[in-house]
CSV table of C-alpha atoms and ligand atoms in Angstrom, one decimal:
chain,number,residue,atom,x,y,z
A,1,UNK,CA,-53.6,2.5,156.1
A,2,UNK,CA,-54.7,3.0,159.9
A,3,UNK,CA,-51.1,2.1,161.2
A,4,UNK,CA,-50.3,5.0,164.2
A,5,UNK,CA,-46.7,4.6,163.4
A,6,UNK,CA,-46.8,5.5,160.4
A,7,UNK,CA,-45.2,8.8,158.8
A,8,UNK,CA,-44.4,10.1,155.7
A,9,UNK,CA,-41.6,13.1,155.5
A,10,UNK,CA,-39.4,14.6,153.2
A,11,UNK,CA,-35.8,12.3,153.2
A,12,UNK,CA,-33.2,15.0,154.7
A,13,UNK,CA,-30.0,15.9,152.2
A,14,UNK,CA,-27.6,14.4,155.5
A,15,UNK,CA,-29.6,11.5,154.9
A,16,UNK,CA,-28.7,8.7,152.8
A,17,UNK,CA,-31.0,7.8,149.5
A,18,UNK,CA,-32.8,4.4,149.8
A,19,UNK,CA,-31.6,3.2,146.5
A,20,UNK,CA,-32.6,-0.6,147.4
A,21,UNK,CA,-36.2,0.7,147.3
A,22,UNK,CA,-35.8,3.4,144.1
A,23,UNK,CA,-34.4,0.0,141.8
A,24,UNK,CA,-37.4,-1.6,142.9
A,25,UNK,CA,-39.3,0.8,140.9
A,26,UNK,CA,-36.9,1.3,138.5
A,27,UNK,CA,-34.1,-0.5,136.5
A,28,UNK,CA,-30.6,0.7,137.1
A,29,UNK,CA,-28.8,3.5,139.1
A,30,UNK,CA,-28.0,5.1,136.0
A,31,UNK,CA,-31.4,5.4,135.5
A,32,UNK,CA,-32.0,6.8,138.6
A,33,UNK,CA,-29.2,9.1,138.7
A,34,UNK,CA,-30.9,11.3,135.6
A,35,UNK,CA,-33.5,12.4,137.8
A,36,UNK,CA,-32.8,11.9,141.6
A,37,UNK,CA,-30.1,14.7,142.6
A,38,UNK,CA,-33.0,17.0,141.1
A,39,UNK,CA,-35.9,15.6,142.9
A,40,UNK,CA,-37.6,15.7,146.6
A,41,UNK,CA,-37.4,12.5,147.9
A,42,UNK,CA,-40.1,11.4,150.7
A,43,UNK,CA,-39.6,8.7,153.0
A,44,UNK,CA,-42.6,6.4,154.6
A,45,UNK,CA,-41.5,5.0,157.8
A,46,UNK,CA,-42.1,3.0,160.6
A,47,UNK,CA,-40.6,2.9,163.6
A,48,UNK,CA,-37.5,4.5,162.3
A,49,UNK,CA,-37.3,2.0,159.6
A,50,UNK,CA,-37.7,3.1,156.3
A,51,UNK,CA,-40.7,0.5,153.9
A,52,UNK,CA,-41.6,3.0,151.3
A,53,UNK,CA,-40.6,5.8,149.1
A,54,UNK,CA,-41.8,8.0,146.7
A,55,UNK,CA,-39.7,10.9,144.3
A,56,UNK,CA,-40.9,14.3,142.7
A,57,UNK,CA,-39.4,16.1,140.0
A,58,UNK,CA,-41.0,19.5,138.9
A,59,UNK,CA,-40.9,19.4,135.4
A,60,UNK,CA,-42.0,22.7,134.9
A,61,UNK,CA,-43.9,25.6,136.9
A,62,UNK,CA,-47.1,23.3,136.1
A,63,UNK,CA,-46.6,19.7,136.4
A,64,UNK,CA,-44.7,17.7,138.9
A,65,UNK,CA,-44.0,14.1,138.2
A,66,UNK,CA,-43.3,11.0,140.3
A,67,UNK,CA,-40.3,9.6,139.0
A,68,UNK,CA,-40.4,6.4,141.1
A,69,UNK,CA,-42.7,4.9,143.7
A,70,UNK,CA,-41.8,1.8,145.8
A,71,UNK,CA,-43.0,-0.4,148.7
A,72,UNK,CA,-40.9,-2.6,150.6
A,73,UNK,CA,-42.1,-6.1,149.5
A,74,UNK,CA,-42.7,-7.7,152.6
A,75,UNK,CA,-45.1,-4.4,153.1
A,76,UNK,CA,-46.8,-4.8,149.8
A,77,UNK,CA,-50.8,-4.5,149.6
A,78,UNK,CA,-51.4,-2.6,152.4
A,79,UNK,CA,-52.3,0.6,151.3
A,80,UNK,CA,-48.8,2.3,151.7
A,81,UNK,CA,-48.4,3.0,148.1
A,82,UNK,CA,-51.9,4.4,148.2
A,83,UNK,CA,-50.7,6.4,151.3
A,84,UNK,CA,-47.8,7.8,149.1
A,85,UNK,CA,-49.5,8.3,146.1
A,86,UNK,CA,-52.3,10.7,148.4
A,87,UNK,CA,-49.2,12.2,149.7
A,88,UNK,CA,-47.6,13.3,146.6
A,89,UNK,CA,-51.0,15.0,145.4
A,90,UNK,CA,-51.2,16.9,148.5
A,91,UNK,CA,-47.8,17.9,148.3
A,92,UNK,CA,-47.7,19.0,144.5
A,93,UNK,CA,-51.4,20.7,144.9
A,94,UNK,CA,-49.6,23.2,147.9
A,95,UNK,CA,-46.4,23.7,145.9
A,96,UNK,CA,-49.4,25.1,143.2
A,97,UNK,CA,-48.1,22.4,140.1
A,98,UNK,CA,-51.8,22.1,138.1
A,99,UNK,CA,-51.2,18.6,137.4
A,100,UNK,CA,-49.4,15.6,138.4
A,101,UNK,CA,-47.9,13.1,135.6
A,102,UNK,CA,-46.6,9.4,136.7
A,103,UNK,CA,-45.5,7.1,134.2
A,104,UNK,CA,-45.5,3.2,134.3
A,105,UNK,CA,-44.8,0.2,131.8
A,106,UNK,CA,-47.9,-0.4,129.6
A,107,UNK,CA,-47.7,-4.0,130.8
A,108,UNK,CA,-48.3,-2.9,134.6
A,109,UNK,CA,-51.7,-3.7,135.0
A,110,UNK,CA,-51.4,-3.6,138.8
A,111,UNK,CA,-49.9,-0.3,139.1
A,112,UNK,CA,-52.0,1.3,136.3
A,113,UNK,CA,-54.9,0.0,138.0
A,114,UNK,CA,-53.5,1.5,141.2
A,115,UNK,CA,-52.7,5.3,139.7
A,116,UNK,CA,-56.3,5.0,138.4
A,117,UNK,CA,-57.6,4.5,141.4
A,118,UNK,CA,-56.2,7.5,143.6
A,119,UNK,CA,-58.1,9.5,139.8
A,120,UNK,CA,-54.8,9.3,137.3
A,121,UNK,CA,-55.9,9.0,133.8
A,122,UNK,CA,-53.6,8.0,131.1
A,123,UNK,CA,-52.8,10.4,128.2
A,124,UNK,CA,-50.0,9.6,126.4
A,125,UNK,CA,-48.2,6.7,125.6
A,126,UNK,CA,-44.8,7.0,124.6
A,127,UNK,CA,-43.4,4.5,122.4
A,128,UNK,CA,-40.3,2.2,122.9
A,129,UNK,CA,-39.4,4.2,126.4
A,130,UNK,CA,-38.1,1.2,127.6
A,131,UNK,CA,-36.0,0.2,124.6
A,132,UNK,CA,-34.4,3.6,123.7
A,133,UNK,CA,-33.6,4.6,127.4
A,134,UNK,CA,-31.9,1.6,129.0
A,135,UNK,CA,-28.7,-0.1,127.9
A,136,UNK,CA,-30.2,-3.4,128.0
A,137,UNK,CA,-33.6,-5.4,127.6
A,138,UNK,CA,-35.9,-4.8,130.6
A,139,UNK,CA,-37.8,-8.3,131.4
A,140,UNK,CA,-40.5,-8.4,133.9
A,141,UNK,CA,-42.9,-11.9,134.3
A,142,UNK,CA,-41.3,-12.6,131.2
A,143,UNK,CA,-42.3,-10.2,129.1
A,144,UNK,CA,-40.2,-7.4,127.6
A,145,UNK,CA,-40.6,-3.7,128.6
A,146,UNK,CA,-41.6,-1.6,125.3
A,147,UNK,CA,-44.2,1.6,125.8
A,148,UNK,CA,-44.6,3.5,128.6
A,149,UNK,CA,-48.1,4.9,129.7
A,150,UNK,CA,-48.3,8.3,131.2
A,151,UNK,CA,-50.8,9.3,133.6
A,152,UNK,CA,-52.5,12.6,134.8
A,153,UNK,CA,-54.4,14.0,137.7
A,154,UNK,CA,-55.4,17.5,137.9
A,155,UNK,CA,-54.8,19.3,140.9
A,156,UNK,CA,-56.4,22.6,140.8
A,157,UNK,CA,-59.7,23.1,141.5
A,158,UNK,CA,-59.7,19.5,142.9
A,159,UNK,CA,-61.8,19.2,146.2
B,201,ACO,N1,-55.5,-5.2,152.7
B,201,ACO,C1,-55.5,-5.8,151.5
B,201,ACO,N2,-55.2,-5.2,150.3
B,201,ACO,C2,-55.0,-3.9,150.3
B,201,ACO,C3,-54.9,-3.2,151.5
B,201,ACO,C4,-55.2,-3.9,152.7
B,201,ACO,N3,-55.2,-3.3,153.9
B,201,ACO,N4,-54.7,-1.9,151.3
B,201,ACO,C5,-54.5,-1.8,149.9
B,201,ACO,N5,-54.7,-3.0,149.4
B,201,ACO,C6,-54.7,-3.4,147.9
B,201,ACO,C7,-55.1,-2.2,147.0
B,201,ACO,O1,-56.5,-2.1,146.9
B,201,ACO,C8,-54.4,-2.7,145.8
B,201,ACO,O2,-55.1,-3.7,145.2
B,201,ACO,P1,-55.2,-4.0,143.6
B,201,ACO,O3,-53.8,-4.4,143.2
B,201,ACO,O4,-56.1,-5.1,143.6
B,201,ACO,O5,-55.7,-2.7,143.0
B,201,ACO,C9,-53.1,-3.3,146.3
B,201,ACO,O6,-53.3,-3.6,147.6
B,201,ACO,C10,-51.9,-2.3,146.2
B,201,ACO,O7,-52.2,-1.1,146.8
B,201,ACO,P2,-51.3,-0.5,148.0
B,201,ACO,O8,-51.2,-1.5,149.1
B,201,ACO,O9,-51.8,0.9,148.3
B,201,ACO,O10,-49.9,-0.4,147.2
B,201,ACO,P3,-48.5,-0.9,147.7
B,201,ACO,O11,-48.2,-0.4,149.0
B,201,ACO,O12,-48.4,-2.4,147.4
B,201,ACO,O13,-47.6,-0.1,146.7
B,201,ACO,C11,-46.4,-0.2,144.6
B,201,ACO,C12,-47.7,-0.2,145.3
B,201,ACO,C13,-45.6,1.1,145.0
B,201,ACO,C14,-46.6,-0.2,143.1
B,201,ACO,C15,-45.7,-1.5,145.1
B,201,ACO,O14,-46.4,-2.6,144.6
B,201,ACO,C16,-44.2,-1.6,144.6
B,201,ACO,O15,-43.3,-1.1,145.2
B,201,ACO,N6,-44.0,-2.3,143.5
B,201,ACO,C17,-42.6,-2.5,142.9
B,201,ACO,C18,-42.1,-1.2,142.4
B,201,ACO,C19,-43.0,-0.6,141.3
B,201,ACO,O16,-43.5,-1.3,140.5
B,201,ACO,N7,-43.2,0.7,141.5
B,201,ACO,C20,-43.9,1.5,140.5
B,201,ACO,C21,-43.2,1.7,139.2
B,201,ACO,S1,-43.7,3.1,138.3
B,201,ACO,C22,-42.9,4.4,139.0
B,201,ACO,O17,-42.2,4.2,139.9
B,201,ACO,C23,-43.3,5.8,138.6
């Protein structure tokens, strides 16, 4: 991403929420709602208009996750989400977490590969996330959303 107009910065409380990107990343408000009112929420924008966003909830004194991560399509596969994803590790290695956790369907190949590339690595998967936690069967390219794989990067002693 070499676009001058370009910024990422931390969504203001008087500001509103960009839910039309968050259920892009994830399924329903409800959803949403567990984890939002507790998070940061950063905003990638340019000029003035708001294409990405990214969400961090601190678990614990040690790990910070991203709870949702989403591009605009029409600004898909630019190297935004890479952008955000560089962002959030910055941001979670100054606020001192050790790690950072993100956590994706098992069937998305393109995000995994994604995470992996900025150095997640999966360590858990946790079984029939997307069964037990939404109301209602989760469908994407026709295939229905079980496991969810979780992925870690350290952040301390990181160069
Ligand atoms: N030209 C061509 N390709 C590029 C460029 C470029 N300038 N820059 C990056 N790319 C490629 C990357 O190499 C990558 O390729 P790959 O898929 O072959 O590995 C691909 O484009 C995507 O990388 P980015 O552009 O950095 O990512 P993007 O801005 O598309 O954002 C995201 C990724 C957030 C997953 C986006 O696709 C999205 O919003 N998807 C829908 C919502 C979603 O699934 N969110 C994640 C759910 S999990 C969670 O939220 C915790």
């Amino acid at each position: 991403m070499n676009d001058k107009n370009i910024q990422i910065r931390k969504l203001a409380s008087s500001e509103p929420i960009p839910y039309g990107l968050l259920l892009l990343a994830d399924e329903t408000l409800q959803a949403i709602y567990r984890y939002i009112f507790a998070s940061l929420i950063y905003i990638l924008e340019s000029e003035a208009r708001i294409i990405g966003v990214y969400v961090m909830y601190a678990i614990d004194s040690k790990t910070a996750e991203i709870k949702n991560i989403a591009v605009a399509e029409e600004f898909q596969n630019r190297g935004y989400g890479t952008s955000m994803l560089h962002h959030a590790m910055a941001r979670a290695k100054e606020s001192e977490f050790e790690e950072i956790i993100i956590g994706t369907p098992d069937i998305a190949t393109k995000q995994i590969r994604l995470y992996k590339q900025v150095g997640f690595e999966p360590f858990e998967v946790r079984k029939n996330f997307f069964i037990e936690n939404y109301t209602t069967p989760i469908y994407e390219n026709g295939e229905q959303l079980k496991d969810k794989v979780m992925l870690r990067k350290r952040l301390q002693g990181d160069a």
